[in-house]
Amino acid sequence: MLNIYGLTRKQLEDYFESIGEKKFKAQQVFEWLYQKKESDFDKFSNIKKDVIEKLKNDFTNNKIKIIRKQSSTDTYKYLFELEDKNYIEAVVMVHNYGNSICVSSQVGCNMGCAFCESGRLKKVRNLETYEIVEQILLIEEDLNIRLSSVVVMGIGEPFDNYDNIINFLYIINDAKGLAIGSRHITVSTSGLVPKILEFANIPLQINLAVSLHAPYDELRSKLMPVNKAYNIDTLMNAIKEYYSKTNRRVTIEYVMLKGVNDSESDAIKLAKLLKGMNVYVNLIPYNETNHIEFKKSNKDNILKFGKILQDNNITVTIRKEYGGQIDAACGQLRSKEVE
Ligand code: SAH
Ligand code: SF4
């Protein structure tokens, strides 16, 4: 049976039409689920009893479960148990200007990036749309806060679960859904080029981030096997096409790995590669893990690397480190439970 939290408003409208009811009921259901935060169909007081019975026959309202929560100053890491006993994680960062969440998109990841914890656990399956939506709902309820921005940078490669991610984006961006502004939503991909091009065509103003991590193919292929399928040239062309269609600047993520991709000559190569492209670069301090050899670049090195990019007219930000103490860094989510 389908879970009600996995349907976009449009899909719910189609459902109501298919049972001979007015489309408008979809909006009422959305208001109950996402604004009044009511999941019990029997409490939908503006909907007729016979329609409620149909809803109960056709949909579940089951939720995934929070089974552990860890926190440090401004970061919370949640471990969720799915109905089939798989585990996923989400991280929340609380700021004075708003709260952001990093959600997972798959159980494990098949992309095999050399430095990534999430990828050590092979993909077990894609997350269903409702399992991504509910990460947000459950945490908002647990912390009694509103989450104002969302990044899809947890476990998984979102574009390897494209259709479910797109439905998730429609639901959370919907004014009658969670109403999270598209400018406050970012999807990060390791560079699945056909999906980047498809993403350029959807009518939502969602931000796109692309994990580059190396300025030349030989190194990128070592760090990210996906580069053998879509090399840097192909990826850059996709980003250019994405920009020309959407007019939205792409964020280039670059994780700083000591002695691997953080030299002056790497910075110069990266500046050359990105010259004239309308992108931002986000330098990410690497979060060291127990299982993987890579070390983080030291701070001065990161600053120097950033300065070279800036001197070449490239906009650079350096990601603040979150949650190092609780292994909660986004992109480094993997639960102790599943080791
Ligand atoms: N699969 C997608 C999104 C999830 S990973 C992607 O790869 O883009 C989100 C980001 O975290 C990616 O840029 C990823 O390279 C980075 N990342 C992975 N492991 C990390 C670690 N240990 N420290 C810092 N960033 C990491
Ligand atoms: Fe997967 Fe992203 Fe980790 Fe690569 S960095 S293994 S794509 S989660």
Short mmCIF file of C-alpha atoms and ligand atoms in Angstrom, two decimals:
data_model
loop_
_atom_site.label_atom_id
_atom_site.label_comp_id
_atom_site.label_asym_id
_atom_site.label_seq_id
_atom_site.Cartn_x
_atom_site.Cartn_y
_atom_site.Cartn_z
CA MET A 1 0.00 0.00 0.00
CA LEU A 2 1.26 3.51 -0.78
CA ASN A 3 2.28 5.80 2.03
CA ILE A 4 0.38 9.11 1.96
CA TYR A 5 3.59 11.05 2.72
CA GLY A 6 5.04 9.90 -0.59
CA LEU A 7 2.49 11.60 -2.83
CA THR A 8 2.85 15.00 -4.43
CA ARG A 9 -0.24 17.21 -4.40
CA LYS A 10 -0.65 16.56 -8.13
CA GLN A 11 -0.59 12.79 -7.57
CA LEU A 12 -3.15 13.15 -4.82
CA GLU A 13 -5.34 15.27 -7.12
CA ASP A 14 -5.16 12.54 -9.74
CA TYR A 15 -6.15 10.02 -7.08
CA PHE A 16 -9.18 12.02 -6.01
CA GLU A 17 -10.26 12.47 -9.62
CA SER A 18 -9.87 8.73 -10.18
CA ILE A 19 -12.34 8.03 -7.37
CA GLY A 20 -14.78 10.66 -8.66
CA GLU A 21 -13.95 13.33 -6.09
CA LYS A 22 -12.95 16.96 -6.50
CA LYS A 23 -9.23 17.69 -6.98
CA PHE A 24 -9.43 20.31 -4.26
CA LYS A 25 -9.50 17.59 -1.62
CA ALA A 26 -5.78 17.07 -2.26
CA GLN A 27 -5.11 20.54 -0.94
CA GLN A 28 -7.17 19.82 2.17
CA VAL A 29 -5.28 16.60 2.80
CA PHE A 30 -1.96 18.41 2.33
CA GLU A 31 -3.01 21.03 4.87
CA TRP A 32 -3.78 18.32 7.41
CA LEU A 33 -0.57 16.43 6.85
CA TYR A 34 1.93 19.23 6.51
CA GLN A 35 0.46 22.31 8.16
CA LYS A 36 -1.70 20.98 10.97
CA LYS A 37 0.69 18.01 11.20
CA GLU A 38 -2.20 15.58 11.62
CA SER A 39 -1.60 12.08 10.34
CA ASP A 40 -4.78 10.40 11.60
CA PHE A 41 -7.18 10.31 8.63
CA ASP A 42 -10.17 10.14 11.00
CA LYS A 43 -9.35 13.63 12.26
CA PHE A 44 -9.61 15.22 8.79
CA SER A 45 -12.82 16.96 9.86
CA ASN A 46 -13.54 18.79 6.61
CA ILE A 47 -13.51 15.57 4.60
CA LYS A 48 -16.58 13.30 4.30
CA LYS A 49 -16.58 9.97 6.13
CA ASP A 50 -16.88 7.86 2.97
CA VAL A 51 -13.86 9.60 1.44
CA ILE A 52 -11.89 9.06 4.64
CA GLU A 53 -12.72 5.35 4.42
CA LYS A 54 -11.34 5.30 0.87
CA LEU A 55 -8.16 7.02 2.02
CA LYS A 56 -7.78 4.46 4.77
CA ASN A 57 -8.19 1.65 2.26
CA ASP A 58 -5.73 3.04 -0.22
CA PHE A 59 -2.95 4.59 1.88
CA THR A 60 -0.95 4.07 5.04
CA ASN A 61 0.31 6.90 7.20
CA ASN A 62 3.13 4.89 8.78
CA LYS A 63 6.19 6.75 9.94
CA ILE A 64 9.78 5.68 10.10
CA LYS A 65 11.16 5.61 13.66
CA ILE A 66 13.72 7.72 15.47
CA ILE A 67 15.82 5.22 17.37
CA ARG A 68 18.76 7.34 18.46
CA LYS A 69 19.66 10.98 18.72
CA GLN A 70 23.06 12.47 19.49
CA SER A 71 23.81 16.11 19.95
CA SER A 72 26.66 18.54 20.31
CA THR A 73 26.44 22.34 20.58
CA ASP A 74 24.47 23.20 17.47
CA THR A 75 24.15 19.84 15.77
CA TYR A 76 21.84 16.87 16.18
CA LYS A 77 22.30 13.55 14.50
CA TYR A 78 19.33 11.23 14.17
CA LEU A 79 19.33 7.54 13.44
CA PHE A 80 16.10 6.24 11.89
CA GLU A 81 14.86 2.70 11.57
CA LEU A 82 12.88 1.99 8.41
CA GLU A 83 9.97 -0.43 8.25
CA ASP A 84 12.23 -3.16 6.82
CA LYS A 85 14.81 -2.59 9.60
CA ASN A 86 17.29 -0.73 7.48
CA TYR A 87 18.90 2.32 9.06
CA ILE A 88 19.47 5.83 7.77
CA GLU A 89 20.61 9.10 9.30
CA ALA A 90 19.88 12.80 9.10
CA VAL A 91 21.70 15.74 10.62
CA VAL A 92 20.22 19.01 11.82
CA MET A 93 22.18 22.19 12.27
CA VAL A 94 20.61 24.87 14.40
CA HIS A 95 21.60 28.45 13.58
CA ASN A 96 20.26 31.73 14.87
CA TYR A 97 19.12 32.58 11.31
CA GLY A 98 17.29 29.29 10.74
CA ASN A 99 17.63 25.55 11.01
CA SER A 100 18.89 23.27 8.31
CA ILE A 101 18.67 19.55 7.77
CA CYS A 102 20.78 17.18 5.74
CA VAL A 103 18.69 14.22 4.58
CA SER A 104 19.67 10.80 3.25
CA SER A 105 18.45 9.60 -0.14
CA GLN A 106 19.44 5.92 -0.18
CA VAL A 107 20.37 3.10 2.17
CA GLY A 108 24.10 3.05 1.39
CA CYS A 109 25.61 4.32 -1.85
CA ASN A 110 27.01 2.60 -4.91
CA MET A 111 29.23 5.39 -6.19
CA GLY A 112 32.25 4.16 -4.27
CA CYS A 113 34.06 7.45 -3.60
CA ALA A 114 37.37 6.59 -1.95
CA PHE A 115 37.09 9.07 0.93
CA CYS A 116 33.42 8.57 1.84
CA GLU A 117 32.00 6.61 4.76
CA SER A 118 28.51 6.45 3.27
CA GLY A 119 29.88 4.67 0.25
CA ARG A 120 31.55 1.92 2.30
CA LEU A 121 28.10 0.45 2.76
CA LYS A 122 26.94 -0.60 -0.70
CA LYS A 123 23.51 0.51 -1.73
CA VAL A 124 20.86 -1.72 -0.21
CA ARG A 125 17.97 0.13 -1.78
CA ASN A 126 16.61 3.54 -2.72
CA LEU A 127 14.61 5.42 -0.14
CA GLU A 128 10.94 5.81 -0.92
CA THR A 129 9.71 9.39 -1.18
CA TYR A 130 7.85 9.17 2.14
CA GLU A 131 11.02 8.01 3.91
CA ILE A 132 12.79 11.19 2.84
CA VAL A 133 9.86 13.48 3.66
CA GLU A 134 9.41 11.89 7.10
CA GLN A 135 13.03 12.61 8.11
CA ILE A 136 11.98 16.27 8.08
CA LEU A 137 8.57 15.80 9.71
CA LEU A 138 9.86 13.67 12.55
CA ILE A 139 12.75 15.94 13.42
CA GLU A 140 10.60 19.07 13.32
CA GLU A 141 8.27 17.36 15.74
CA ASP A 142 11.03 15.99 17.97
CA LEU A 143 12.90 19.30 18.34
CA ASN A 144 9.78 21.40 18.07
CA ILE A 145 11.39 23.63 15.46
CA ARG A 146 10.75 24.55 11.86
CA LEU A 147 13.41 23.51 9.39
CA SER A 148 13.95 26.31 6.94
CA SER A 149 16.56 24.80 4.69
CA VAL A 150 17.21 21.35 3.33
CA VAL A 151 20.28 19.81 1.75
CA VAL A 152 20.19 16.38 0.14
CA MET A 153 23.74 15.49 1.17
CA GLY A 154 23.29 12.59 3.56
CA ILE A 155 23.77 8.93 2.72
CA GLY A 156 23.26 8.16 -0.94
CA GLU A 157 23.49 9.59 -4.42
CA PRO A 158 20.22 11.47 -4.92
CA PHE A 159 20.36 11.31 -8.72
CA ASP A 160 20.61 7.51 -8.49
CA ASN A 161 17.13 7.78 -6.90
CA TYR A 162 15.94 10.50 -9.22
CA ASP A 163 12.16 10.07 -9.39
CA ASN A 164 11.72 9.75 -5.64
CA ILE A 165 13.94 12.78 -5.02
CA ILE A 166 11.95 14.88 -7.48
CA ASN A 167 8.67 13.94 -5.76
CA PHE A 168 10.25 14.73 -2.40
CA LEU A 169 11.27 18.17 -3.70
CA TYR A 170 7.73 18.87 -4.95
CA ILE A 171 6.23 17.91 -1.59
CA ILE A 172 8.57 19.94 0.62
CA ASN A 173 8.50 22.97 -1.69
CA ASP A 174 4.70 22.98 -2.10
CA ALA A 175 3.10 26.02 -0.50
CA LYS A 176 0.45 23.67 0.91
CA GLY A 177 3.10 21.12 1.85
CA LEU A 178 6.11 21.95 4.01
CA ALA A 179 6.51 25.24 2.13
CA ILE A 180 10.30 25.23 2.20
CA GLY A 181 11.50 27.83 -0.29
CA SER A 182 13.27 26.41 -3.32
CA ARG A 183 16.19 28.77 -2.78
CA HIS A 184 16.67 27.04 0.57
CA ILE A 185 16.88 23.57 -0.93
CA THR A 186 20.08 22.08 -2.37
CA VAL A 187 20.62 18.73 -4.03
CA SER A 188 24.20 17.46 -4.23
CA THR A 189 25.30 14.99 -6.89
CA SER A 190 28.56 13.22 -7.53
CA GLY A 191 28.08 14.04 -11.20
CA LEU A 192 25.50 11.84 -12.93
CA VAL A 193 25.46 13.90 -16.11
CA PRO A 194 22.19 12.69 -17.72
CA LYS A 195 20.32 13.51 -14.52
CA ILE A 196 21.94 16.94 -14.23
CA LEU A 197 20.56 17.68 -17.69
CA GLU A 198 17.14 16.34 -16.74
CA PHE A 199 17.17 18.37 -13.52
CA ALA A 200 17.68 21.52 -15.61
CA ASN A 201 14.19 21.02 -17.00
CA ILE A 202 12.11 20.75 -13.85
CA PRO A 203 10.05 23.83 -12.99
CA LEU A 204 11.50 24.31 -9.50
CA GLN A 205 14.24 26.78 -8.57
CA ILE A 206 16.18 24.26 -6.47
CA ASN A 207 19.96 24.73 -6.05
CA LEU A 208 22.32 22.17 -7.48
CA ALA A 209 25.71 21.29 -5.99
CA VAL A 210 28.18 19.08 -7.82
CA SER A 211 30.96 17.20 -6.04
CA LEU A 212 34.09 17.77 -8.08
CA HIS A 213 36.94 17.19 -5.61
CA ALA A 214 39.69 17.13 -8.23
CA PRO A 215 40.67 19.41 -11.12
CA TYR A 216 41.94 16.73 -13.51
CA ASP A 217 40.66 13.35 -14.66
CA GLU A 218 43.45 11.11 -13.42
CA LEU A 219 42.97 12.22 -9.82
CA ARG A 220 39.18 12.47 -9.99
CA SER A 221 38.88 8.94 -11.35
CA LYS A 222 40.92 7.69 -8.41
CA LEU A 223 38.77 9.51 -5.87
CA MET A 224 35.43 9.13 -7.61
CA PRO A 225 34.86 6.15 -9.91
CA VAL A 226 31.86 7.97 -11.45
CA ASN A 227 34.48 10.02 -13.33
CA LYS A 228 35.17 7.02 -15.56
CA ALA A 229 31.61 7.22 -16.83
CA TYR A 230 31.31 11.02 -16.95
CA ASN A 231 34.68 12.74 -17.04
CA ILE A 232 35.43 16.31 -16.05
CA ASP A 233 34.95 17.68 -19.54
CA THR A 234 31.53 16.05 -19.90
CA LEU A 235 30.60 17.23 -16.41
CA MET A 236 31.65 20.83 -17.06
CA ASN A 237 29.63 20.88 -20.28
CA ALA A 238 26.59 19.61 -18.38
CA ILE A 239 27.02 22.35 -15.77
CA LYS A 240 27.27 24.97 -18.51
CA GLU A 241 24.13 23.65 -20.15
CA TYR A 242 22.36 23.57 -16.79
CA TYR A 243 23.29 27.21 -16.24
CA SER A 244 22.22 28.31 -19.67
CA LYS A 245 18.80 26.68 -19.17
CA THR A 246 18.16 27.72 -15.57
CA ASN A 247 20.28 30.78 -14.97
CA ARG A 248 21.11 29.29 -11.58
CA ARG A 249 24.70 29.13 -10.44
CA VAL A 250 25.91 25.69 -9.53
CA THR A 251 27.93 25.10 -6.37
CA ILE A 252 31.12 23.14 -6.92
CA GLU A 253 31.96 21.09 -3.84
CA TYR A 254 35.62 20.40 -3.25
CA VAL A 255 36.60 18.36 -0.21
CA MET A 256 40.11 19.28 0.94
CA LEU A 257 42.25 16.14 1.30
CA LYS A 258 45.73 16.63 2.68
CA GLY A 259 48.46 16.02 0.14
CA VAL A 260 45.96 14.67 -2.38
CA ASN A 261 44.08 17.55 -4.00
CA ASP A 262 45.08 20.59 -1.94
CA SER A 263 48.32 21.85 -3.50
CA GLU A 264 48.89 25.25 -5.05
CA SER A 265 49.12 23.67 -8.45
CA ASP A 266 45.75 21.95 -7.88
CA ALA A 267 44.25 25.34 -7.02
CA ILE A 268 45.66 26.83 -10.21
CA LYS A 269 44.33 23.91 -12.26
CA LEU A 270 40.92 24.29 -10.63
CA ALA A 271 40.88 28.03 -11.34
CA LYS A 272 41.70 27.35 -14.99
CA LEU A 273 39.02 24.69 -15.24
CA LEU A 274 36.33 26.97 -13.81
CA LYS A 275 37.42 30.16 -15.54
CA GLY A 276 34.48 32.02 -17.04
CA MET A 277 31.93 29.62 -15.58
CA ASN A 278 29.27 31.03 -13.33
CA VAL A 279 29.84 28.84 -10.29
CA TYR A 280 30.56 29.07 -6.59
CA VAL A 281 33.21 26.88 -5.04
CA ASN A 282 32.59 25.43 -1.61
CA LEU A 283 35.77 24.14 0.02
CA ILE A 284 34.86 21.41 2.49
CA PRO A 285 37.22 20.55 5.35
CA TYR A 286 37.47 16.75 5.23
CA ASN A 287 36.05 14.92 8.21
CA GLU A 288 38.45 12.18 9.05
CA THR A 289 36.97 8.76 9.68
CA ASN A 290 38.27 5.69 11.46
CA HIS A 291 38.19 3.48 8.41
CA ILE A 292 39.68 5.60 5.69
CA GLU A 293 43.28 6.79 5.29
CA PHE A 294 42.62 10.30 4.01
CA LYS A 295 43.56 13.24 6.25
CA LYS A 296 42.13 16.72 6.33
CA SER A 297 44.10 19.63 4.90
CA ASN A 298 45.27 22.09 7.49
CA LYS A 299 43.48 25.36 7.83
CA ASP A 300 46.20 27.55 6.34
CA ASN A 301 46.29 25.37 3.31
CA ILE A 302 42.56 25.64 2.83
CA LEU A 303 42.77 29.43 3.16
CA LYS A 304 45.65 29.59 0.70
CA PHE A 305 43.81 27.39 -1.77
CA GLY A 306 40.74 29.60 -1.45
CA LYS A 307 42.80 32.75 -1.97
CA ILE A 308 44.20 31.45 -5.26
CA LEU A 309 40.67 30.82 -6.50
CA GLN A 310 39.53 34.25 -5.34
CA ASP A 311 42.48 35.93 -7.03
CA ASN A 312 41.21 34.27 -10.19
CA ASN A 313 37.75 35.80 -9.73
CA ILE A 314 36.08 32.66 -8.50
CA THR A 315 33.62 32.98 -5.63
CA VAL A 316 34.70 30.76 -2.76
CA THR A 317 33.18 29.79 0.55
CA ILE A 318 34.72 27.55 3.16
CA ARG A 319 32.28 25.25 4.88
CA LYS A 320 32.08 25.61 8.61
CA GLU A 321 32.78 22.31 10.28
CA TYR A 322 29.83 20.83 12.07
CA GLY A 323 29.44 17.89 14.31
CA GLY A 324 32.99 16.58 14.13
CA GLN A 325 32.70 15.24 17.68
CA ILE A 326 29.61 13.20 16.97
CA ASP A 327 30.52 11.93 13.47
CA ALA A 328 27.65 14.01 12.25
CA ALA A 329 29.29 15.75 9.36
CA CYS A 330 27.05 15.83 6.40
CA GLY A 331 28.32 13.39 3.79
CA GLN A 332 29.87 11.31 6.51
CA LEU A 333 26.75 9.69 7.79
CA ARG A 334 26.98 6.11 8.67
CA SER A 335 25.64 4.57 11.76
CA LYS A 336 27.58 2.58 14.31
CA GLU A 337 24.59 0.20 14.27
CA VAL A 338 25.31 -1.02 10.77
CA GLU A 339 29.03 -1.59 10.93
N1 SAH B 1 26.24 11.60 -3.02
C1 SAH B 1 26.15 13.00 -3.14
C2 SAH B 1 25.56 13.66 -1.92
C3 SAH B 1 25.98 13.11 -0.58
S1 SAH B 1 27.65 13.39 -0.10
C4 SAH B 1 27.51 13.61 -3.48
O1 SAH B 1 28.49 12.89 -3.42
O2 SAH B 1 27.55 14.77 -3.85
C5 SAH B 1 27.70 15.14 0.25
C6 SAH B 1 29.08 15.75 0.17
O3 SAH B 1 29.90 15.34 1.27
C7 SAH B 1 29.83 15.37 -1.09
O4 SAH B 1 30.45 16.49 -1.65
C8 SAH B 1 30.84 14.39 -0.54
O5 SAH B 1 31.96 14.27 -1.39
C9 SAH B 1 31.18 14.98 0.79
N2 SAH B 1 31.83 14.07 1.73
C10 SAH B 1 31.81 12.72 1.76
N3 SAH B 1 32.53 12.25 2.80
C11 SAH B 1 33.02 13.32 3.45
C12 SAH B 1 33.84 13.50 4.61
N4 SAH B 1 34.28 12.47 5.31
N5 SAH B 1 34.16 14.76 4.97
C13 SAH B 1 33.69 15.81 4.29
N6 SAH B 1 32.90 15.72 3.20
C14 SAH B 1 32.58 14.48 2.77
FE1 SF4 B 2 28.07 8.26 -2.49
FE2 SF4 B 2 28.34 10.91 -2.30
FE3 SF4 B 2 29.68 9.25 -0.66
FE4 SF4 B 2 30.36 9.41 -3.22
S1 SF4 B 2 30.48 11.06 -1.70
S2 SF4 B 2 30.12 7.52 -2.03
S3 SF4 B 2 28.39 9.69 -4.19
S4 SF4 B 2 27.47 9.53 -0.75
#
